[in-house]
XYZ file of C-alpha atoms in Angstrom:
575
model
C 67.592 -65.999 -49.641
C 66.947 -65.862 -45.914
C 68.376 -69.379 -45.339
C 71.559 -68.509 -47.362
C 72.020 -65.395 -45.263
C 71.755 -67.338 -42.030
C 74.271 -70.035 -43.216
C 76.771 -67.345 -44.031
C 76.319 -65.698 -40.615
C 76.799 -69.086 -38.970
C 79.917 -69.803 -40.998
C 81.362 -66.378 -40.063
C 80.532 -67.150 -36.468
C 82.173 -70.567 -36.650
C 85.419 -69.140 -38.023
C 85.571 -66.654 -35.126
C 84.859 -69.199 -32.470
C 87.397 -71.603 -33.992
C 90.152 -69.050 -33.856
C 89.175 -68.186 -30.259
C 89.299 -71.888 -29.209
C 92.522 -72.488 -30.907
C 94.177 -69.585 -29.145
C 92.819 -70.786 -25.828
C 94.047 -74.344 -26.352
C 97.423 -73.279 -27.534
C 97.926 -71.072 -24.448
C 96.746 -73.856 -22.030
C 98.871 -76.476 -23.676
C 102.000 -74.355 -23.609
C 101.342 -73.549 -19.888
C 100.916 -77.202 -19.177
C 104.076 -78.206 -21.012
C 106.030 -75.487 -19.239
C 104.832 -76.305 -15.734
C 104.639 -80.123 -15.789
C 106.728 -82.858 -17.279
C 104.992 -84.214 -20.569
C 105.776 -86.060 -23.666
C 104.030 -83.358 -25.884
C 106.004 -82.864 -29.044
C 106.006 -79.135 -28.817
C 107.360 -78.401 -32.322
C 104.886 -80.782 -33.871
C 102.089 -79.395 -31.842
C 102.902 -75.831 -32.782
C 103.119 -76.795 -36.480
C 99.714 -78.372 -36.312
C 98.186 -75.380 -34.565
C 99.772 -73.086 -37.143
C 98.357 -75.169 -39.918
C 94.843 -75.000 -38.356
C 95.135 -71.259 -37.953
C 96.056 -70.996 -41.703
C 93.132 -73.189 -42.819
C 90.864 -71.015 -40.679
C 92.117 -67.772 -42.330
C 91.719 -69.419 -45.726
C 88.035 -70.137 -44.931
C 87.529 -66.553 -43.923
C 88.772 -65.429 -47.403
C 86.825 -68.153 -49.069
C 83.627 -66.997 -47.383
C 83.894 -63.517 -49.099
C 83.697 -64.815 -52.768
C 82.444 -68.430 -52.728
C 78.638 -68.584 -52.386
C 78.216 -72.340 -51.887
C 77.800 -72.065 -48.151
C 76.528 -75.647 -47.686
C 79.606 -77.081 -49.304
C 81.827 -74.758 -47.262
C 80.199 -75.945 -44.113
C 80.863 -79.607 -44.976
C 84.566 -78.875 -45.812
C 85.027 -76.961 -42.522
C 83.392 -79.731 -40.427
C 85.579 -82.309 -42.234
C 88.765 -80.274 -41.777
C 87.923 -79.797 -38.076
C 87.632 -83.568 -37.558
C 90.924 -84.179 -39.186
C 92.693 -81.455 -37.187
C 91.093 -82.570 -33.871
C 92.341 -86.095 -34.663
C 95.879 -84.845 -35.164
C 95.738 -82.822 -32.009
C 94.377 -85.688 -29.941
C 97.152 -87.915 -31.283
C 99.897 -85.458 -30.435
C 98.567 -84.770 -26.909
C 98.548 -88.376 -25.879
C 95.851 -90.342 -27.630
C 93.651 -91.973 -24.889
C 95.444 -89.859 -22.384
C 94.564 -86.648 -24.257
C 92.187 -84.160 -22.552
C 91.257 -82.670 -25.937
C 88.877 -85.321 -27.093
C 85.995 -83.024 -26.122
C 86.762 -81.245 -29.459
C 84.914 -84.087 -31.386
C 81.492 -83.255 -29.715
C 82.066 -79.561 -30.635
C 82.503 -80.529 -34.239
C 79.379 -82.757 -34.101
C 77.315 -79.869 -32.646
C 78.649 -77.469 -35.358
C 77.572 -80.042 -37.909
C 74.129 -80.244 -36.473
C 73.739 -76.482 -36.708
C 75.200 -75.987 -40.211
C 74.043 -79.135 -42.044
C 70.806 -81.228 -42.171
C 69.945 -83.488 -39.233
C 71.088 -86.693 -40.811
C 74.525 -85.136 -41.419
C 75.029 -84.749 -37.696
C 74.728 -88.564 -37.324
C 77.167 -89.163 -40.169
C 79.643 -86.656 -38.668
C 79.366 -88.469 -35.309
C 80.033 -91.683 -37.064
C 83.077 -90.256 -38.809
C 84.344 -88.776 -35.501
C 84.001 -92.220 -33.912
C 85.974 -93.829 -36.823
C 88.708 -91.165 -36.708
C 89.031 -91.334 -32.915
C 89.113 -95.147 -32.939
C 91.657 -95.117 -35.623
C 93.909 -92.849 -33.671
C 93.645 -94.977 -30.569
C 94.214 -98.259 -32.475
C 97.222 -96.934 -34.334
C 98.756 -95.632 -31.120
C 97.939 -98.947 -29.253
C 99.474 -101.255 -31.961
C 102.502 -98.886 -32.456
C 101.771 -98.252 -36.072
C 102.520 -94.554 -35.462
C 104.685 -93.051 -32.794
C 102.712 -92.849 -29.605
C 102.853 -89.979 -27.085
C 100.778 -91.739 -24.531
C 101.956 -91.876 -20.943
C 100.008 -95.074 -20.091
C 99.190 -98.370 -21.902
C 95.795 -99.783 -20.976
C 94.628 -103.365 -21.795
C 92.691 -104.095 -24.987
C 89.381 -104.429 -23.199
C 89.910 -100.989 -21.478
C 90.801 -99.477 -24.892
C 87.690 -100.956 -26.406
C 85.656 -99.585 -23.553
C 87.007 -96.144 -24.102
C 86.168 -96.323 -27.787
C 82.651 -97.499 -27.310
C 81.957 -95.047 -24.505
C 82.963 -92.273 -26.931
C 80.809 -93.750 -29.692
C 77.820 -93.578 -27.413
C 78.714 -89.963 -26.408
C 79.191 -88.920 -29.976
C 75.814 -90.363 -31.041
C 74.089 -88.873 -28.122
C 75.555 -85.471 -28.796
C 74.509 -85.739 -32.386
C 70.992 -86.739 -31.472
C 70.633 -84.045 -28.927
C 72.207 -81.372 -31.127
C 69.931 -82.380 -34.057
C 66.887 -82.205 -31.825
C 67.847 -78.840 -30.354
C 68.634 -77.364 -33.717
C 65.280 -78.642 -35.097
C 63.438 -76.924 -32.249
C 65.487 -73.832 -32.749
C 64.675 -73.683 -36.411
C 60.986 -74.358 -35.718
C 61.035 -71.459 -33.107
C 62.824 -69.288 -35.706
C 60.193 -69.947 -38.325
C 57.431 -69.265 -35.803
C 59.157 -66.074 -34.792
C 59.536 -65.118 -38.403
C 55.833 -65.767 -39.109
C 54.868 -63.816 -35.882
C 57.209 -60.952 -36.837
C 55.694 -60.890 -40.369
C 52.143 -60.926 -38.999
C 53.179 -58.050 -36.494
C 54.898 -56.102 -39.243
C 51.710 -56.465 -41.508
C 49.555 -55.364 -38.572
C 51.808 -52.457 -37.938
C 51.747 -51.455 -41.643
C 47.878 -51.726 -41.567
C 47.695 -49.515 -38.548
C 50.059 -47.020 -40.289
C 47.966 -47.071 -43.338
C 44.777 -46.372 -41.354
C 46.395 -43.590 -39.528
C 47.719 -41.993 -42.687
C 44.455 -42.493 -44.507
C 42.280 -40.724 -41.886
C 40.809 -37.474 -43.281
C 41.325 -35.740 -39.962
C 44.653 -34.556 -38.903
C 46.204 -36.634 -36.253
C 49.172 -35.785 -33.969
C 50.615 -37.898 -31.174
C 52.911 -36.597 -28.364
C 54.820 -37.987 -25.466
C 54.075 -36.969 -21.918
C 56.512 -34.161 -22.439
C 54.380 -32.685 -25.161
C 56.864 -33.306 -27.964
C 55.446 -34.660 -31.260
C 56.096 -38.354 -32.051
C 53.770 -38.925 -35.005
C 51.995 -36.763 -37.594
C 49.734 -38.220 -40.301
C 49.416 -37.019 -43.920
C 46.244 -35.032 -43.228
C 47.840 -33.056 -40.392
C 50.896 -32.286 -42.582
C 48.670 -30.978 -45.390
C 46.579 -28.935 -42.939
C 49.578 -27.426 -41.163
C 51.564 -27.006 -44.404
C 54.703 -28.294 -42.742
C 57.253 -30.999 -43.477
C 57.693 -34.007 -41.027
C 61.156 -32.786 -40.146
C 59.704 -29.450 -38.937
C 57.315 -31.096 -36.548
C 58.725 -34.372 -35.166
C 60.342 -33.916 -31.830
C 59.116 -30.317 -31.457
C 56.586 -29.123 -28.707
C 53.099 -29.262 -30.002
C 52.228 -25.993 -28.264
C 54.626 -24.149 -30.533
C 52.461 -24.663 -33.566
C 49.248 -22.972 -32.432
C 48.617 -19.448 -31.302
C 45.932 -20.366 -28.669
C 46.207 -22.806 -25.679
C 45.477 -26.430 -26.524
C 42.889 -28.472 -24.464
C 44.020 -30.931 -21.890
C 42.778 -34.449 -21.516
C 41.249 -33.874 -18.193
C 39.109 -30.824 -17.682
C 38.868 -29.792 -21.381
C 38.774 -32.323 -24.274
C 38.217 -29.939 -27.235
C 38.802 -26.335 -28.247
C 39.179 -24.138 -31.280
C 42.623 -22.872 -31.841
C 44.381 -20.816 -34.593
C 47.747 -21.074 -36.280
C 49.616 -19.328 -39.044
C 50.734 -21.258 -42.207
C 53.933 -20.716 -44.129
C 52.109 -18.229 -46.480
C 51.022 -16.149 -43.440
C 47.422 -17.375 -43.874
C 45.759 -17.910 -40.541
C 43.622 -21.095 -40.144
C 41.193 -22.122 -37.447
C 40.975 -25.786 -36.326
C 39.090 -27.749 -33.811
C 41.292 -29.823 -31.594
C 40.177 -32.864 -29.716
C 42.629 -34.419 -27.229
C 42.571 -37.766 -25.477
C 45.176 -39.674 -23.448
C 47.320 -42.214 -25.201
C 47.226 -45.300 -22.902
C 49.224 -48.579 -23.264
C 48.166 -51.931 -21.861
C 49.634 -52.341 -18.355
C 51.862 -49.213 -18.909
C 49.529 -46.414 -18.146
C 49.552 -42.997 -19.928
C 52.159 -42.901 -22.745
C 51.354 -39.515 -24.141
C 48.427 -37.667 -25.861
C 46.558 -37.894 -29.190
C 45.302 -34.668 -30.914
C 42.684 -34.805 -33.686
C 42.500 -31.768 -35.883
C 39.553 -30.671 -38.100
C 39.820 -27.649 -40.298
C 37.143 -25.073 -39.525
C 38.613 -22.163 -41.485
C 36.197 -22.392 -44.425
C 33.137 -22.981 -42.138
C 34.131 -19.880 -40.007
C 34.573 -17.841 -43.154
C 31.176 -18.846 -44.433
C 29.674 -17.961 -41.058
C 31.351 -14.521 -41.243
C 30.001 -14.026 -44.676
C 26.588 -14.896 -43.546
C 26.798 -12.416 -40.675
C 28.169 -9.794 -43.004
C 25.398 -10.244 -45.538
C 22.845 -9.943 -42.732
C 24.470 -6.671 -41.584
C 24.820 -5.444 -45.139
C 21.083 -6.099 -45.727
C 20.163 -4.308 -42.429
C 22.393 -1.366 -43.433
C 20.844 -1.242 -46.872
C 17.318 -1.139 -45.457
C 18.425 1.508 -42.966
C 20.019 3.620 -45.715
C 16.939 3.356 -47.993
C 14.647 4.366 -45.153
C 16.505 7.425 -43.919
C 18.455 8.720 -46.906
C 15.524 10.638 -48.367
C 14.417 11.802 -44.995
C 17.824 13.260 -44.293
C 18.217 14.825 -47.726
C 15.104 16.959 -47.523
C 16.171 19.028 -44.349
C 19.605 18.990 -45.608
C 18.568 20.707 -48.858
C 16.696 23.265 -46.777
C 19.679 23.960 -44.608
C 21.978 24.274 -47.613
C 19.468 26.728 -49.320
C 19.171 28.776 -46.170
C 22.932 28.928 -45.588
C 23.279 30.092 -49.261
C 20.815 32.901 -48.686
C 22.406 33.960 -45.481
C 25.851 34.146 -47.175
C 24.433 36.821 -49.506
C 23.803 39.389 -46.672
C 26.272 42.205 -47.013
C 26.278 43.272 -43.434
C 27.683 39.807 -42.371
C 31.014 39.912 -40.691
C 34.076 37.859 -41.926
C 33.793 35.543 -38.892
C 30.143 34.845 -39.683
C 31.006 34.190 -43.337
C 33.722 31.670 -42.237
C 31.130 29.894 -39.995
C 28.713 29.647 -43.001
C 31.478 28.250 -45.170
C 32.020 25.529 -42.511
C 28.288 24.791 -42.529
C 28.252 24.674 -46.312
C 31.299 22.377 -46.558
C 30.007 20.013 -43.867
C 26.583 19.877 -45.576
C 28.220 18.914 -48.809
C 30.232 16.234 -46.977
C 27.053 14.934 -45.358
C 25.421 14.917 -48.816
C 28.370 12.844 -50.080
C 27.811 10.368 -47.332
C 24.048 10.103 -48.121
C 24.999 9.684 -51.765
C 27.279 6.752 -50.876
C 24.401 5.383 -48.807
C 22.028 5.426 -51.761
C 24.597 3.914 -54.055
C 25.225 1.190 -51.583
C 21.557 0.476 -50.822
C 20.233 0.617 -54.406
C 19.995 -2.543 -56.393
C 22.855 -2.369 -58.858
C 22.448 -3.241 -62.620
C 25.083 -5.587 -63.914
C 25.991 -6.164 -67.609
C 27.804 -9.521 -67.783
C 29.870 -10.023 -70.862
C 33.220 -11.473 -71.761
C 36.086 -9.441 -70.079
C 39.792 -9.749 -69.851
C 41.005 -9.212 -66.335
C 44.523 -8.442 -67.555
C 43.293 -5.487 -69.679
C 41.075 -4.256 -66.868
C 44.020 -4.372 -64.489
C 46.360 -2.582 -66.883
C 43.806 0.168 -67.426
C 43.431 0.662 -63.675
C 47.046 0.593 -62.878
C 47.883 2.981 -65.678
C 45.501 5.569 -64.185
C 46.903 4.882 -60.667
C 50.572 5.286 -61.958
C 49.717 8.599 -63.504
C 48.031 9.730 -60.292
C 51.201 8.763 -58.210
C 53.309 10.644 -60.702
C 51.239 13.745 -60.526
C 51.126 13.722 -56.681
C 54.844 13.059 -56.617
C 54.475 10.223 -54.134
C 57.187 7.522 -53.178
C 54.901 4.702 -54.103
C 55.911 2.224 -56.797
C 53.402 0.010 -58.586
C 54.595 -3.379 -59.969
C 52.606 -5.934 -61.868
C 53.254 -9.588 -62.271
C 50.886 -11.285 -64.775
C 51.636 -14.983 -65.197
C 49.175 -15.054 -68.211
C 48.737 -12.734 -71.224
C 44.938 -13.028 -70.959
C 42.443 -13.954 -68.244
C 38.848 -14.118 -69.616
C 35.848 -14.028 -67.242
C 32.140 -13.371 -67.542
C 31.836 -10.075 -65.714
C 30.705 -6.532 -65.699
C 34.028 -4.743 -66.654
C 33.141 -1.396 -65.130
C 32.147 -2.936 -61.856
C 35.352 -5.074 -61.765
C 37.325 -1.894 -62.542
C 35.627 -0.330 -59.438
C 36.865 -3.253 -57.386
C 40.441 -2.841 -58.601
C 40.459 0.882 -58.056
C 39.156 0.385 -54.370
C 41.996 -2.100 -53.782
C 44.562 0.237 -55.206
C 43.153 3.330 -53.387
C 43.205 1.462 -50.061
C 46.817 0.417 -50.704
C 47.894 3.869 -51.536
C 46.260 5.321 -48.416
C 47.959 2.603 -46.287
C 51.469 3.653 -47.684
C 51.513 7.273 -46.484
C 55.373 7.269 -46.367
C 55.837 5.463 -49.617
C 56.206 1.743 -50.525
C 55.510 -0.798 -53.226
C 52.165 -2.077 -54.434
C 52.580 -5.525 -56.115
C 49.619 -6.641 -58.328
C 49.516 -10.154 -59.714
C 47.151 -12.497 -61.528
C 47.499 -16.207 -61.833
C 45.434 -19.290 -62.749
C 44.348 -21.345 -59.706
C 42.244 -24.447 -60.634
C 39.001 -23.279 -62.197
C 39.538 -19.625 -61.044
C 41.619 -16.529 -61.807
C 43.232 -15.160 -58.592
C 44.087 -11.486 -58.485
C 46.121 -10.056 -55.586
C 46.937 -6.460 -54.492
C 49.820 -6.597 -51.881
C 51.053 -3.406 -50.353
C 53.857 -2.617 -47.850
C 51.780 -0.241 -45.700
C 50.976 -0.134 -42.048
C 48.866 -3.321 -42.040
C 45.843 -4.215 -39.900
C 45.120 -6.188 -36.738
C 43.215 -9.458 -36.936
C 40.125 -7.746 -35.608
C 40.316 -5.151 -38.348
C 40.942 -7.716 -41.014
C 37.849 -9.629 -39.995
C 35.571 -6.593 -40.331
C 37.180 -4.943 -43.330
C 34.327 -5.558 -45.667
C 31.660 -4.519 -43.251
C 30.085 -0.971 -43.756
C 31.587 1.922 -41.714
C 34.806 0.171 -41.033
C 37.160 2.670 -42.580
C 40.616 2.837 -41.107
C 41.438 6.134 -42.878
C 40.625 9.663 -41.773
C 37.671 11.091 -43.787
C 36.581 7.686 -45.146
C 32.918 6.521 -45.015
C 33.807 2.896 -44.717
C 31.551 1.991 -47.686
C 34.178 1.379 -50.390
C 35.118 -2.105 -49.489
C 31.470 -2.864 -48.566
C 30.538 -2.025 -52.131
C 33.506 -4.215 -53.381
C 32.067 -7.043 -51.388
C 28.671 -6.612 -52.954
C 30.149 -6.509 -56.451
C 32.231 -9.728 -55.868
C 29.155 -11.500 -54.474
C 27.155 -10.617 -57.542
C 29.849 -12.106 -59.624
C 29.794 -15.343 -57.517
C 33.454 -14.785 -56.625
C 35.496 -14.693 -53.400
C 37.361 -11.843 -51.793
C 39.332 -11.672 -48.541
C 42.244 -9.838 -46.961
C 45.405 -11.035 -45.351
C 47.299 -8.552 -43.085
C 49.610 -8.193 -40.182
C 50.410 -4.983 -38.363
C 53.542 -3.357 -39.761
C 53.853 -5.971 -42.623
C 51.283 -4.690 -45.153
C 47.969 -6.013 -46.487
C 47.056 -8.323 -49.312
C 43.602 -8.203 -50.942
C 42.757 -11.381 -52.911
C 40.007 -11.710 -55.531
C 38.977 -14.945 -57.093
C 36.700 -15.166 -60.204
C 35.691 -18.240 -62.158
C 37.515 -18.629 -65.499
C 35.297 -18.269 -68.586
C 36.230 -21.797 -69.998
C 35.383 -23.255 -66.635
C 32.015 -21.500 -66.728
C 31.363 -22.810 -70.206
C 32.152 -26.365 -69.185
C 29.858 -26.023 -66.217
C 27.135 -24.569 -68.390
C 27.544 -27.495 -70.801
C 27.281 -30.008 -67.942
C 24.234 -28.261 -66.600
C 22.664 -28.243 -70.034
C 23.404 -31.863 -70.461
C 21.776 -32.723 -67.088
C 18.811 -30.549 -67.990
C 18.387 -32.351 -71.315
C 18.520 -35.670 -69.541
C 16.066 -34.515 -66.946
C 13.580 -33.271 -69.631
C 13.530 -36.763 -71.150
C 12.045 -38.079 -67.977
C 10.062 -34.951 -66.878
C 6.277 -34.892 -66.771
C 4.610 -32.841 -69.636
C 4.084 -29.149 -68.837
C 6.796 -29.117 -66.175
C 8.907 -25.852 -66.605
C 12.644 -26.049 -66.829
C 14.680 -23.268 -65.214
C 18.354 -22.572 -65.544
C 20.334 -19.738 -63.944
C 20.506 -16.657 -66.091
C 24.271 -16.392 -66.000
C 24.853 -19.990 -67.045
C 22.476 -19.453 -69.884
C 24.334 -16.382 -70.970
C 27.572 -18.342 -70.850
C 26.098 -21.099 -72.946
C 24.882 -18.639 -75.388
C 28.093 -16.695 -75.615
C 29.818 -20.126 -76.155
C 27.365 -20.969 -78.980
C 28.091 -17.554 -80.623
C 31.805 -18.071 -80.501
C 31.510 -21.761 -81.505
């Protein structure tokens, strides 16, 4: 296919060059005929040139629909030899200055046809040229020559041209052979280079770390698949754009700082943390061409680190609450009793009674805080059973809607459940407490009204529940500490509600987090494992345990998590 394509290109080139040469010859011969006395038959010459133009245009049309390019090349070379012979005859035979057209036809034959054909065309050119000279010399045809050389001189002219034609054919064939060899080598080299380039592209696109390259101006020139997935962007959104516009923090440079942790916001307004390593992109003998940035996602690692720190703080707070709660309650009870007795004195003035009411009210508030302490610090009892998250959400939202109606607030609660049922293994009352805390925080954040959107959807092996409000939102610092104790953003709150939520979710082996921006609301997200996913995991665990028992030593106890055992048992009851 490649050779056919080349022959067609060469034929198209030949037609264009032929027309250009014919035009040049026509202009030159007309100028010579006009300026100097000559025996040139002008009308015959113009007719021949017009015929040659017509044949050339016919070959142009023939090239568009006839696919036998080798045969076309042979016809064009043969036609050119005949037309050259006519022109040489009309311009003076041995006196003609246009016999150089024969070597041009031979060179074209060497390019378009096999090497042996160039020798045959040279022989045919010699025969035609010799025939024209012989016919003119012996007067067989009308001669337009201005001189009449002797026979030996004529023979010398013929044989000199024979040697020239054969030399041109040999050199043209040799040159074309070298050219074709060079083209084949170039094609092989280009193919190897293309394969190497494809291999490098595959390596870059297969790297698990994100990779971004930029020019010296900082504009992105390449982004691999891992970086596109991490940044959640399309290539058109990144290529040609400044790399600094993607991240919220300053990127490291390739000189004093080679790595750093930076943050960026995804399309879904979810903030990620990545480690960026940078190196200069250098080319051989060209110096620095740009920079290479390698990206590693640290979002999950940093989240786990925050969870570990939070659990440590929660444990410390729990121990603190357990140690001091009872110690505070005893004197608090004495204070409350004493104040109650003082309030019964009849001689007490109204101002004193008002002060005693303040003491009583604050004592009750302090008692409520201690009660929350104790509820938070005590080990909770969970009763795991099959529960439908959709029904639990509907119960919670029904109560919250009635409350909003009773309080005449401008808050609208909308629910979007993508599934009719969402079964999990959970403590239904505790999960309701989680939902109620989410809804309560959303209502408090929308003091001037707004919309609370509650949704549930299937996400892999989990159910994902979201509570999205249109309230005041939180800063990144507040969002990071939202589940820590005593981090309330509302007046009068103890800051233990979401800490209890975190405890409950951890007990259910789930995940919970918050996304928020100041002025754009807050979204609380809860993920719990689906019941069918739990059952499949339990069956796999049981299968592995059975296989292990077949190879275990006698007397070795086999242990399984209580929750998985409960799942397996529930599955057997239902099966």
